[in-house]
Amino acid sequence: MLNRRRLLAIGGVATGGALLWGVRETTTAEATNASASPSSSHHAHHSGGAMAAAAEPTSGTGTPPPFTPFSSRLPVPPVLRPLSTSGDTDVYELPLQHAKAEFFPGHPAPVLTFGGGFIGPTIRAKAGRRVQVRYVNQLDRAATVHLHGGHVPPGSDGFPMDLIEPGQSRVFDYPNQQQGATLWYHDHTCSKEAEHVYRGLAGFYLIEGQDEAALGLPRGSYDVPIMIRDARFDENGGMIFEPSPMPTTLHTNGRLQPYFPVDARKYRFRVLNATLHRIIELDLGGLEMVQIASDGGLLPEPLPRKKIMIVPGERVEVVVDFSAQAVGSKLVLNDVYGGANEPVLRFDVVRRAWDSSRVPGRLRELPELPAATNVRDVKLSFSPSGEEFAINDKTFDPNRVDTRIVEGTTEIWRVTNADPADTPFGPVNHTFHMHLVPFRVLDRDGKPPLPGENGLKDTVLVRPGETVRVQATFSGYKGRYLYHCHLQEHSDIGMMAQMEIV
C-alpha cells in the first residue's frame, strides 16, 4: 500500500544503477500491495474491470543475469510505413501487443509494445501534413495513447479515461499544424500510465519542419532517435515494477549499455528521457555536444554544451561531430547526474566519411510573446492527507475541471514545487507537463532559465521550493486537456489536473 515513505521514495531523485546488483529485491506480493493502493481516493475513479489484468507477474527476486557491457549494438527503431497516402493525409495502423524482449541475452522477458518491438516504431511526419493512426488493442487490458507534445483535437489527445478496450480499435487524428519537433507517443491510462510505459508502450513521433531541409543538419541514417529508459530486473531478466527507492539500471533503445558504430562525421541525436523518475545528465567524456532543439523544436541558435541534463518526458536534440576522432576510437556517453557514472551508450568510430552537413548559426526564430491576459498559480505537492500527490491540494478527478481558459488568450503560470528538499531519499522533484500547447520558460525564482530552456517547451523541472514561470498561448482547439507532473508515478497517484479551453 502506498504511504508517505513510498511517496517520498518515488518522489526522491533516483541516481545511478551501481547498487542494483546487490540489493534485495521485493517479493511479488510486496510489489502487488505497493501498486494496488486501495485507499487512494482517485484510484476509485479509474480501477474498473478492464484494469484487473494490468499487473505483470514478477518472475523472481534474485540477482539479474550477468551481461557484458557494450556487447550489443544499439537498435534504431524502424520507421513505420503508412497503409495509405492520399491528398494531405497519411494513414497508419499500429497494434498494441504483448511481446518478449531480451534485455539480457538468452532471457526473454514479457513486455508491452506498439507493433511488437521494444521500443515502438518511429512515425516520421511532416509539418502541415495530417497523420491518422488506427491503434488496435491486442492486449489483455485497456489502454490509451497520448502524443506527447502534439497539438491535437481533444478526442485524439489520449484522455486517461478514454480507453481502447481489448479487441477494439480507434483512429487518432494528428493534424501536425505545428513546427518540426521530436515528439513521442505513449500510454496515458489513468493510474496505470507509469507501469504501461515502463513495460514498453512508447515510441518516437518525429515532425519534420518545412524549414529544416535548408539548414543542412545531419539527415537520413545520421539522424538517430535515442530513448533512455530505466528498470529493475529479476534473476530471469524480467522487469520488476513497483514504486521504490531501489536503484534502477538504464537501458537505451531497449538495450543495456549498447554500442553504436559511427562514421567520423556529424550526427543528429534526438534524445528522450523516458525513465519513470530519473533525472539524467549526459557527458560524452568532455566532447562537445551542440544542442539544437528542445521539446518544441529547434532553438533560435545552437548551444555548445559539455553536459546536458534531461528530466523525464523531456527531449533534447544534439549534433555531435566525430570528425576529429581517430578511426577505432570509442567514446562512452555516461549519466553523471548526482555523482553517478553509469554508461548509457558507447560510440565506436569505424570509418571516415564525407560530410556535407552543418550546424548554422541561426536555427529557428521564436514567435513573439503576446501580452498575458491572466496569471495563475499552480502548486505541486503532497496532498493534504499526505497519502497522494496533488495540484493545488486537489488530486485528479476526471469529472472536475480545474481551470477554464478562453481560447486564443495568453497566460503566465507560476508553477511552484512545495515539497521538501531534504528526505531520506533525496529531494522531491517534480516535472511540469502541459498538453495541447508549448510554453516558454520565463524565469526560475526570478533568475534566467537553465541552459537550453530558451526554446519552446512542454516539460520542465521544478525543484523543491522553486517557482518556475511559464507562458503559453492557448489556441487552435476547444475542449478538455491535462496538465500534470511527468514523473509518471506522481501523476498516477493524483498529481494531474484538467483544463478546459472555452
C-alpha positions as a printed NumPy array, in Angstrom:
array([[  0.   ,   0.   ,   0.   ],
       [  1.233,   3.483,  -0.777],
       [  2.182,   5.576,   2.211],
       [  4.284,   8.665,   2.811],
       [  7.515,   6.638,   2.872],
       [  6.781,   5.204,  -0.556],
       [  5.689,   8.617,  -1.814],
       [  8.982,  10.07 ,  -0.649],
       [ 10.789,   7.187,  -2.312],
       [  9.252,   7.735,  -5.738],
       [  9.49 ,  11.493,  -5.296],
       [ 13.156,  11.451,  -4.37 ],
       [ 15.672,  11.608,  -7.194],
       [ 16.853,   8.193,  -8.339],
       [ 20.513,   8.281,  -9.274],
       [ 22.797,   5.594, -10.555],
       [ 22.347,   1.88 , -11.005],
       [ 25.536,   0.579,  -9.438],
       [ 23.707,  -0.7  ,  -6.374],
       [ 21.145,  -2.619,  -8.413],
       [ 23.034,  -5.869,  -8.48 ],
       [ 23.49 ,  -6.063,  -4.708],
       [ 20.126,  -5.024,  -3.29 ],
       [ 17.385,  -7.269,  -2.005],
       [ 14.501,  -7.406,  -4.496],
       [ 10.936,  -7.014,  -3.285],
       [  8.675, -10.047,  -3.455],
       [  5.785, -10.347,  -5.866],
       [  3.31 ,  -9.933,  -3.051],
       [  5.017,  -6.781,  -1.813],
       [  5.079,  -5.321,  -5.323],
       [  1.395,  -6.111,  -5.807],
       [  0.493,  -4.493,  -2.498],
       [  2.635,  -1.458,  -3.336],
       [  0.878,  -0.809,  -6.631],
       [ -2.656,  -1.616,  -5.527],
       [ -3.189,   1.414,  -3.256],
       [ -6.854,   0.69 ,  -2.483],
       [ -7.018,   3.584,  -0.036],
       [ -6.183,   6.136,  -2.701],
       [ -9.353,   8.099,  -3.422],
       [ -8.602,   8.892,  -7.039],
       [ -7.894,   5.246,  -7.8  ],
       [-11.539,   4.551,  -7.067],
       [-12.365,   6.632, -10.136],
       [-10.319,   4.532, -12.539],
       [ -9.904,   0.959, -11.313],
       [-12.562,  -0.801, -13.348],
       [-12.588,  -4.395, -14.536],
       [-10.581,  -3.512, -17.622],
       [ -7.634,  -2.776, -15.377],
       [ -7.708,  -6.06 , -13.485],
       [ -5.02 ,  -7.732, -15.594],
       [ -2.682,  -4.739, -15.702],
       [ -0.012,  -6.095, -13.34 ],
       [  2.531,  -8.468, -14.865],
       [  3.702, -11.261, -12.535],
       [  7.157, -10.747, -11.119],
       [  9.146, -13.784, -12.188],
       [ 11.786, -13.768,  -9.484],
       [ 13.518, -11.914,  -6.703],
       [ 17.235, -12.646,  -7.148],
       [ 20.236, -11.036,  -8.796],
       [ 19.767, -10.204, -12.51 ],
       [ 21.614, -12.306, -15.081],
       [ 25.153, -11.23 , -15.983],
       [ 25.768,  -9.307, -19.169],
       [ 28.806,  -7.983, -20.989],
       [ 28.785,  -4.188, -21.397],
       [ 28.946,  -2.898, -24.974],
       [ 28.374,  -6.326, -26.497],
       [ 25.018,  -5.457, -28.053],
       [ 24.527,  -2.994, -30.899],
       [ 22.123,  -0.114, -30.336],
       [ 18.989,  -0.844, -32.368],
       [ 17.446,   2.065, -34.25 ],
       [ 13.647,   1.725, -34.104],
       [ 12.169,   1.039, -37.543],
       [ 10.2  ,   3.742, -39.324],
       [  6.507,   2.854, -39.607],
       [  5.213,   2.887, -43.173],
       [  1.737,   4.295, -43.943],
       [ -1.029,   1.961, -45.061],
       [ -2.187,   4.619, -47.498],
       [ -1.304,   8.108, -48.638],
       [ -3.827,  10.4  , -50.272],
       [ -4.262,  14.14 , -50.576],
       [ -2.82 ,  15.726, -47.454],
       [ -3.152,  12.65 , -45.175],
       [ -1.033,   9.619, -44.321],
       [ -2.867,   6.706, -42.674],
       [ -1.143,   4.255, -40.329],
       [ -2.168,   1.225, -38.29 ],
       [ -0.353,   0.321, -35.093],
       [ -1.284,  -2.597, -32.831],
       [ -0.727,  -2.662, -29.067],
       [  0.69 ,  -6.128, -28.47 ],
       [  2.208,  -8.439, -25.887],
       [  5.723,  -9.486, -26.831],
       [  9.055, -10.508, -25.349],
       [ 12.332,  -8.613, -25.296],
       [ 15.823,  -9.713, -24.317],
       [ 17.422,  -7.13 , -22.066],
       [ 19.802,  -9.917, -21.079],
       [ 20.834, -12.281, -23.914],
       [ 19.058, -15.616, -23.659],
       [ 16.48 , -14.316, -21.177],
       [ 13.289, -13.253, -22.997],
       [ 11.093, -11.079, -20.788],
       [  7.407, -10.155, -21.218],
       [  6.822,  -6.574, -22.37 ],
       [  4.002,  -4.409, -23.683],
       [  4.625,  -2.975, -27.12 ],
       [  3.45 ,  -0.919, -30.028],
       [  3.905,  -3.142, -33.053],
       [  5.685,  -5.977, -31.267],
       [  9.015,  -4.207, -30.786],
       [ 10.644,  -2.692, -27.723],
       [ 10.665,   0.277, -28.417],
       [  7.766,   1.102, -30.759],
       [  8.318,   2.077, -34.39 ],
       [  9.048,   5.683, -35.258],
       [  6.434,   7.718, -37.093],
       [  8.057,  10.367, -39.283],
       [  5.551,  13.088, -40.131],
       [  5.805,  16.365, -41.992],
       [  4.656,  19.706, -40.624],
       [  1.362,  20.674, -42.269],
       [  0.571,  17.12 , -43.399],
       [ -2.111,  15.19 , -41.471],
       [ -1.46 ,  11.775, -39.925],
       [ -4.19 ,   9.366, -38.851],
       [ -3.243,   6.357, -36.73 ],
       [ -5.583,   3.449, -36.088],
       [ -4.475,   1.936, -32.777],
       [ -5.61 ,  -1.691, -32.434],
       [ -5.624,  -3.011, -28.859],
       [ -4.464,  -6.64 , -28.868],
       [ -3.535,  -6.536, -25.188],
       [ -5.394,  -8.122, -22.283],
       [ -6.054,  -4.686, -20.752],
       [ -7.489,  -1.337, -21.702],
       [ -5.085,   1.419, -22.768],
       [ -4.958,   4.76 , -24.491],
       [ -2.328,   6.764, -26.383],
       [ -1.099,  10.324, -25.85 ],
       [  1.014,  12.147, -28.436],
       [  3.327,  13.991, -26.059],
       [  3.946,  17.462, -27.461],
       [  1.208,  17.141, -30.058],
       [ -1.17 ,  19.973, -30.941],
       [ -4.199,  17.754, -31.497],
       [ -8.012,  17.765, -31.094],
       [ -9.221,  16.748, -27.611],
       [-10.647,  13.449, -28.877],
       [ -7.171,  12.411, -30.072],
       [ -5.22 ,  13.544, -27.009],
       [ -5.471,  10.255, -25.13 ],
       [ -7.524,  11.329, -22.123],
       [ -6.793,   8.844, -19.296],
       [-10.397,   7.656, -19.067],
       [-10.923,   7.487, -22.846],
       [ -9.733,   3.903, -23.129],
       [ -9.412,   1.48 , -26.016],
       [-10.723,  -1.796, -24.631],
       [ -9.126,  -5.151, -25.536],
       [-10.144,  -6.21 , -29.033],
       [-11.178,  -2.695, -30.016],
       [ -9.509,  -0.023, -32.148],
       [ -9.696,   3.724, -32.534],
       [ -8.412,   6.27 , -35.043],
       [ -6.44 ,   9.219, -33.648],
       [ -6.12 ,  12.36 , -35.743],
       [ -2.811,  14.279, -35.725],
       [ -3.073,  17.412, -37.947],
       [  0.632,  18.327, -37.46 ],
       [ -0.137,  22.037, -37.687],
       [  2.978,  22.811, -35.67 ],
       [  6.665,  23.312, -36.22 ],
       [  9.064,  20.422, -36.594],
       [  9.981,  18.752, -33.299],
       [ 10.811,  15.483, -31.575],
       [  7.604,  14.178, -30.005],
       [  6.786,  10.776, -28.563],
       [  3.66 ,   8.687, -28.207],
       [  2.981,   6.726, -25.043],
       [  0.245,   5.179, -22.952],
       [ -1.754,   7.525, -20.716],
       [ -4.116,   5.126, -18.925],
       [ -5.347,   6.549, -15.646],
       [ -3.414,   5.135, -12.654],
       [ -1.579,   2.682, -14.953],
       [  0.468,   5.037, -17.137],
       [  3.708,   4.521, -15.244],
       [  3.552,   0.739, -15.436],
       [  2.406,   0.616, -19.05 ],
       [  5.119,   2.993, -20.259],
       [  7.728,   1.255, -18.085],
       [  6.841,  -2.072, -19.701],
       [  7.189,  -0.708, -23.22 ],
       [  4.252,   1.333, -24.511],
       [  6.216,   4.209, -26.048],
       [  7.723,   5.278, -29.352],
       [  9.044,   8.313, -31.259],
       [  6.935,  10.656, -33.386],
       [  9.161,  13.   , -35.362],
       [  7.742,  16.015, -37.179],
       [  9.992,  17.389, -39.903],
       [  9.652,  21.146, -40.178],
       [  9.373,  22.776, -43.57 ],
       [ 12.358,  24.95 , -42.67 ],
       [ 14.736,  22.149, -41.742],
       [ 15.849,  20.933, -45.173],
       [ 17.512,  24.265, -45.936],
       [ 19.511,  24.253, -42.692],
       [ 21.837,  21.423, -43.704],
       [ 21.565,  19.451, -40.456],
       [ 22.539,  15.742, -40.485],
       [ 19.809,  13.649, -42.126],
       [ 18.876,  10.092, -43.049],
       [ 20.907,   7.447, -41.235],
       [ 22.783,  10.258, -39.451],
       [ 19.586,  11.388, -37.676],
       [ 19.176,   8.897, -34.807],
       [ 16.465,   8.749, -32.087],
       [ 17.704,   7.608, -28.67 ],
       [ 15.217,   6.661, -25.94 ],
       [ 16.744,   6.273, -22.472],
       [ 14.682,   4.264, -20.004],
       [ 15.276,   2.542, -16.679],
       [ 14.208,  -0.658, -14.949],
       [ 14.868,  -3.095, -12.15 ],
       [ 15.365,  -6.704, -13.215],
       [ 14.924, -10.122, -11.582],
       [ 17.165, -13.177, -11.984],
       [ 15.274, -14.209, -15.127],
       [ 15.85 , -10.856, -16.831],
       [ 12.262,  -9.709, -16.306],
       [ 11.306,  -6.191, -15.273],
       [ 10.12 ,  -5.567, -11.717],
       [  7.679,  -2.695, -11.362],
       [  6.947,  -1.033,  -8.035],
       [  7.231,   2.431,  -6.514],
       [ 10.535,   2.014,  -4.717],
       [ 13.712,   3.772,  -3.639],
       [ 15.747,   0.917,  -5.123],
       [ 18.281,   1.996,  -7.777],
       [ 17.425,   1.259, -11.387],
       [ 19.584,   0.478, -14.375],
       [ 19.393,   2.44 , -17.622],
       [ 18.685,   0.855, -20.975],
       [ 18.887,   2.611, -24.319],
       [ 16.521,   1.771, -27.179],
       [ 15.855,  -1.431, -25.23 ],
       [ 19.489,  -2.487, -24.762],
       [ 21.728,  -2.45 , -21.705],
       [ 24.891,  -0.408, -22.347],
       [ 24.911,  -0.901, -26.14 ],
       [ 27.481,   0.275, -28.651],
       [ 26.714,   2.214, -31.823],
       [ 29.139,   2.321, -34.779],
       [ 29.522,   5.832, -36.185],
       [ 31.345,   7.419, -39.079],
       [ 33.864,  10.181, -38.359],
       [ 31.391,  12.928, -39.218],
       [ 28.409,  14.817, -37.706],
       [ 25.313,  13.091, -36.295],
       [ 21.981,  14.435, -35.086],
       [ 20.822,  12.591, -31.961],
       [ 17.251,  13.031, -30.679],
       [ 17.457,  12.085, -27.002],
       [ 14.368,  11.347, -24.901],
       [ 14.373,  10.707, -21.152],
       [ 11.576,   8.114, -20.827],
       [ 12.545,   6.952, -17.339],
       [  9.929,   6.938, -14.603],
       [ 11.634,   9.361, -12.229],
       [ 15.365,   9.627, -13.004],
       [ 16.996,  12.897, -13.887],
       [ 19.837,  12.213, -16.311],
       [ 22.91 ,  14.327, -17.005],
       [ 24.743,  13.26 , -20.138],
       [ 28.503,  13.58 , -20.515],
       [ 30.48 ,  12.351, -23.535],
       [ 33.866,  12.355, -21.897],
       [ 34.176,  16.097, -22.336],
       [ 33.449,  16.02 , -26.076],
       [ 31.269,  18.943, -27.126],
       [ 27.591,  18.273, -27.818],
       [ 25.838,  21.079, -29.674],
       [ 22.212,  21.374, -28.575],
       [ 19.994,  22.408, -31.477],
       [ 16.485,  21.697, -30.135],
       [ 14.357,  21.088, -27.07 ],
       [ 10.808,  19.744, -26.598],
       [  9.063,  22.103, -29.017],
       [ 11.671,  22.029, -31.767],
       [ 14.712,  23.973, -32.908],
       [ 16.299,  26.606, -30.689],
       [ 16.954,  30.107, -32.024],
       [ 20.658,  29.303, -32.195],
       [ 22.896,  26.305, -31.403],
       [ 24.198,  25.908, -27.857],
       [ 27.545,  24.099, -27.349],
       [ 27.5  ,  22.027, -24.145],
       [ 29.74 ,  19.546, -22.329],
       [ 26.969,  18.212, -20.06 ],
       [ 23.23 ,  18.134, -20.664],
       [ 20.578,  17.478, -18.016],
       [ 17.335,  15.846, -19.189],
       [ 14.304,  15.206, -16.962],
       [ 11.583,  12.564, -17.513],
       [  9.438,  13.398, -20.536],
       [ 11.913,  15.974, -21.852],
       [ 13.631,  15.815, -25.242],
       [ 16.949,  17.296, -26.301],
       [ 18.437,  17.248, -29.796],
       [ 22.2  ,  17.471, -30.168],
       [ 24.691,  17.377, -33.007],
       [ 27.922,  15.529, -32.219],
       [ 30.868,  15.874, -34.575],
       [ 33.102,  12.774, -34.582],
       [ 35.311,  14.039, -37.443],
       [ 38.27 ,  14.789, -35.171],
       [ 38.189,  11.272, -33.671],
       [ 40.571,   8.609, -34.967],
       [ 39.088,   5.506, -36.527],
       [ 38.963,   2.917, -33.749],
       [ 38.115,   5.465, -31.049],
       [ 35.477,   4.522, -28.518],
       [ 33.571,   7.264, -26.682],
       [ 31.243,   6.465, -23.801],
       [ 28.139,   8.549, -23.118],
       [ 27.597,   8.484, -19.346],
       [ 24.905,   9.592, -16.947],
       [ 26.77 ,  11.629, -14.326],
       [ 23.811,  13.184, -12.514],
       [ 24.224,  13.372,  -8.741],
       [ 27.68 ,  11.808,  -8.869],
       [ 26.601,   8.745, -10.829],
       [ 28.83 ,   7.403, -13.568],
       [ 26.592,   4.968, -15.416],
       [ 27.258,   4.144, -19.065],
       [ 24.355,   4.862, -21.375],
       [ 25.867,   4.133, -24.77 ],
       [ 29.274,   3.761, -26.452],
       [ 30.053,   5.292, -29.829],
       [ 32.603,   3.322, -31.869],
       [ 34.221,   5.331, -34.67 ],
       [ 34.568,   2.814, -37.506],
       [ 35.448,   4.772, -40.658],
       [ 35.933,   8.178, -42.214],
       [ 33.102,   9.595, -44.307],
       [ 32.315,  12.588, -46.488],
       [ 30.094,  15.081, -44.674],
       [ 28.196,  17.962, -46.221],
       [ 26.032,  18.639, -43.151],
       [ 26.437,  21.698, -40.981],
       [ 25.057,  23.497, -37.94 ],
       [ 24.151,  27.047, -38.969],
       [ 24.47 ,  29.948, -36.564],
       [ 20.71 ,  30.615, -36.638],
       [ 18.147,  27.812, -36.49 ],
       [ 14.536,  28.953, -35.932],
       [ 13.226,  32.254, -34.684],
       [ 10.835,  32.062, -31.762],
       [  7.34 ,  33.528, -32.098],
       [  6.664,  36.783, -30.324],
       [  5.245,  36.523, -26.813],
       [  1.806,  38.198, -26.722],
       [  0.83 ,  40.136, -23.636],
       [ -0.512,  37.821, -20.945],
       [ -4.168,  38.294, -20.017],
       [ -4.072,  36.214, -16.83 ],
       [ -1.68 ,  34.841, -14.209],
       [ -2.338,  31.533, -12.458],
       [ -0.645,  29.765,  -9.548],
       [ -0.052,  26.02 ,  -9.742],
       [  1.229,  24.257,  -6.619],
       [  2.752,  20.774,  -6.868],
       [  2.878,  18.983,  -3.527],
       [  1.78 ,  16.107,  -1.349],
       [ -1.983,  16.031,  -0.915],
       [ -3.383,  17.328,   2.398],
       [ -3.729,  13.698,   3.558],
       [ -0.051,  13.035,   2.821],
       [ -1.019,   9.813,   1.03 ],
       [ -1.081,  11.112,  -2.534],
       [  0.368,  13.841,  -4.727],
       [ -1.787,  16.814,  -5.696],
       [ -2.06 ,  20.022,  -7.712],
       [ -3.32 ,  22.971,  -5.674],
       [ -4.126,  20.461,  -2.899],
       [ -6.52 ,  18.504,  -5.128],
       [ -5.935,  15.019,  -6.506],
       [ -7.07 ,  14.213, -10.02 ],
       [-10.792,  13.829, -10.645],
       [-11.749,  13.203, -14.3  ],
       [-15.158,  14.751, -13.649],
       [-13.768,  18.054, -12.369],
       [-12.494,  20.949, -14.465],
       [ -9.761,  22.724, -12.53 ],
       [ -9.026,  25.571, -14.928],
       [-11.056,  27.265, -17.662],
       [ -9.177,  29.26 , -20.295],
       [-10.556,  31.375, -23.134],
       [ -9.325,  30.099, -26.482],
       [ -6.765,  32.396, -28.088],
       [ -5.62 ,  34.025, -24.848],
       [ -2.129,  34.032, -23.378],
       [ -1.415,  33.237, -19.736],
       [  1.505,  33.116, -17.317],
       [  1.533,  30.165, -14.919],
       [  3.607,  30.287, -11.743],
       [  4.411,  26.639, -11.055],
       [  5.736,  26.007,  -7.528],
       [  7.108,  22.811,  -6.015],
       [  6.036,  22.955,  -2.363],
       [  7.561,  19.591,  -1.438],
       [ 10.695,  19.094,   0.701],
       [ 14.292,  19.207,  -0.446],
       [ 15.524,  17.04 ,   2.425],
       [ 14.159,  13.495,   2.763],
       [ 15.883,  10.125,   3.367],
       [ 15.625,   9.509,  -0.391],
       [ 16.704,  12.913,  -1.641],
       [ 14.782,  15.981,  -2.805],
       [ 11.201,  15.58 ,  -4.006],
       [ 11.46 ,  16.917,  -7.541],
       [  8.566,  17.345,  -9.93 ],
       [  8.366,  17.933, -13.661],
       [  5.537,  20.015, -15.08 ],
       [  3.984,  18.961, -18.396],
       [  1.206,  20.758, -20.249],
       [ -0.882,  19.146, -23.006],
       [ -2.038,  20.89 , -26.218],
       [  0.357,  23.846, -26.383],
       [  4.058,  24.521, -25.831],
       [  5.186,  27.183, -23.406],
       [  8.138,  29.479, -22.881],
       [ 10.094,  29.357, -19.623],
       [ 10.32 ,  32.943, -18.374],
       [ 12.391,  32.503, -15.228],
       [ 13.208,  30.366, -12.196],
       [ 12.731,  32.205,  -8.902],
       [ 13.299,  35.395, -10.886],
       [ 16.558,  34.092, -12.389],
       [ 17.173,  33.165, -16.037],
       [ 16.047,  29.745, -17.305],
       [ 18.507,  26.852, -17.372],
       [ 20.724,  26.362, -20.461],
       [ 18.671,  25.058, -23.373],
       [ 15.358,  26.292, -21.906],
       [ 15.141,  29.331, -24.183],
       [ 13.106,  27.464, -26.817],
       [  9.578,  26.083, -26.885],
       [  8.981,  23.599, -24.06 ],
       [  6.264,  21.249, -22.845],
       [  8.064,  19.63 , -19.893],
       [ 10.15 ,  21.395, -17.271],
       [ 11.874,  20.536, -13.994],
       [ 10.571,  22.21 , -10.837],
       [ 12.874,  21.651,  -7.871],
       [ 11.798,  21.748,  -4.207],
       [ 10.845,  25.262,  -3.127],
       [ 11.282,  26.602,  -6.646],
       [  8.803,  28.63 ,  -8.696],
       [  9.09 ,  28.416, -12.472],
       [  7.119,  30.929, -14.533],
       [  5.931,  29.733, -17.943],
       [  3.887,  31.487, -20.603],
       [  1.601,  29.857, -23.174],
       [ -0.997,  30.843, -25.752],
       [ -3.996,  28.5  , -25.762],
       [ -5.129,  28.484, -29.377],
       [ -6.327,  26.058, -32.007],
       [ -8.801,  23.788, -30.227],
       [-11.51 ,  23.923, -27.609],
       [-12.072,  21.129, -25.122],
       [-10.503,  19.43 , -22.119],
       [ -6.78 ,  18.783, -21.748],
       [ -4.434,  17.814, -18.936],
       [ -1.509,  19.305, -17.071],
       [  0.45 ,  17.178, -14.638],
       [  3.758,  16.082, -13.219],
       [  5.583,  13.9  , -15.738],
       [  7.163,  11.741, -13.12 ],
       [  4.54 ,   9.215, -14.152],
       [  4.192,   7.623, -10.739],
       [  3.32 ,  11.071,  -9.364],
       [  0.534,  11.663, -11.884],
       [ -0.722,   8.106, -11.367],
       [ -1.379,   8.896,  -7.711],
       [ -3.037,  12.251,  -8.057],
       [ -0.712,  14.945,  -9.443],
       [ -2.784,  15.697, -12.517],
       [ -5.419,  18.348, -13.279],
       [ -7.755,  19.254, -16.114],
       [ -8.083,  22.478, -18.067],
       [-10.921,  23.333, -20.431],
       [-10.367,  25.641, -23.376],
       [-13.644,  27.509, -23.992]])
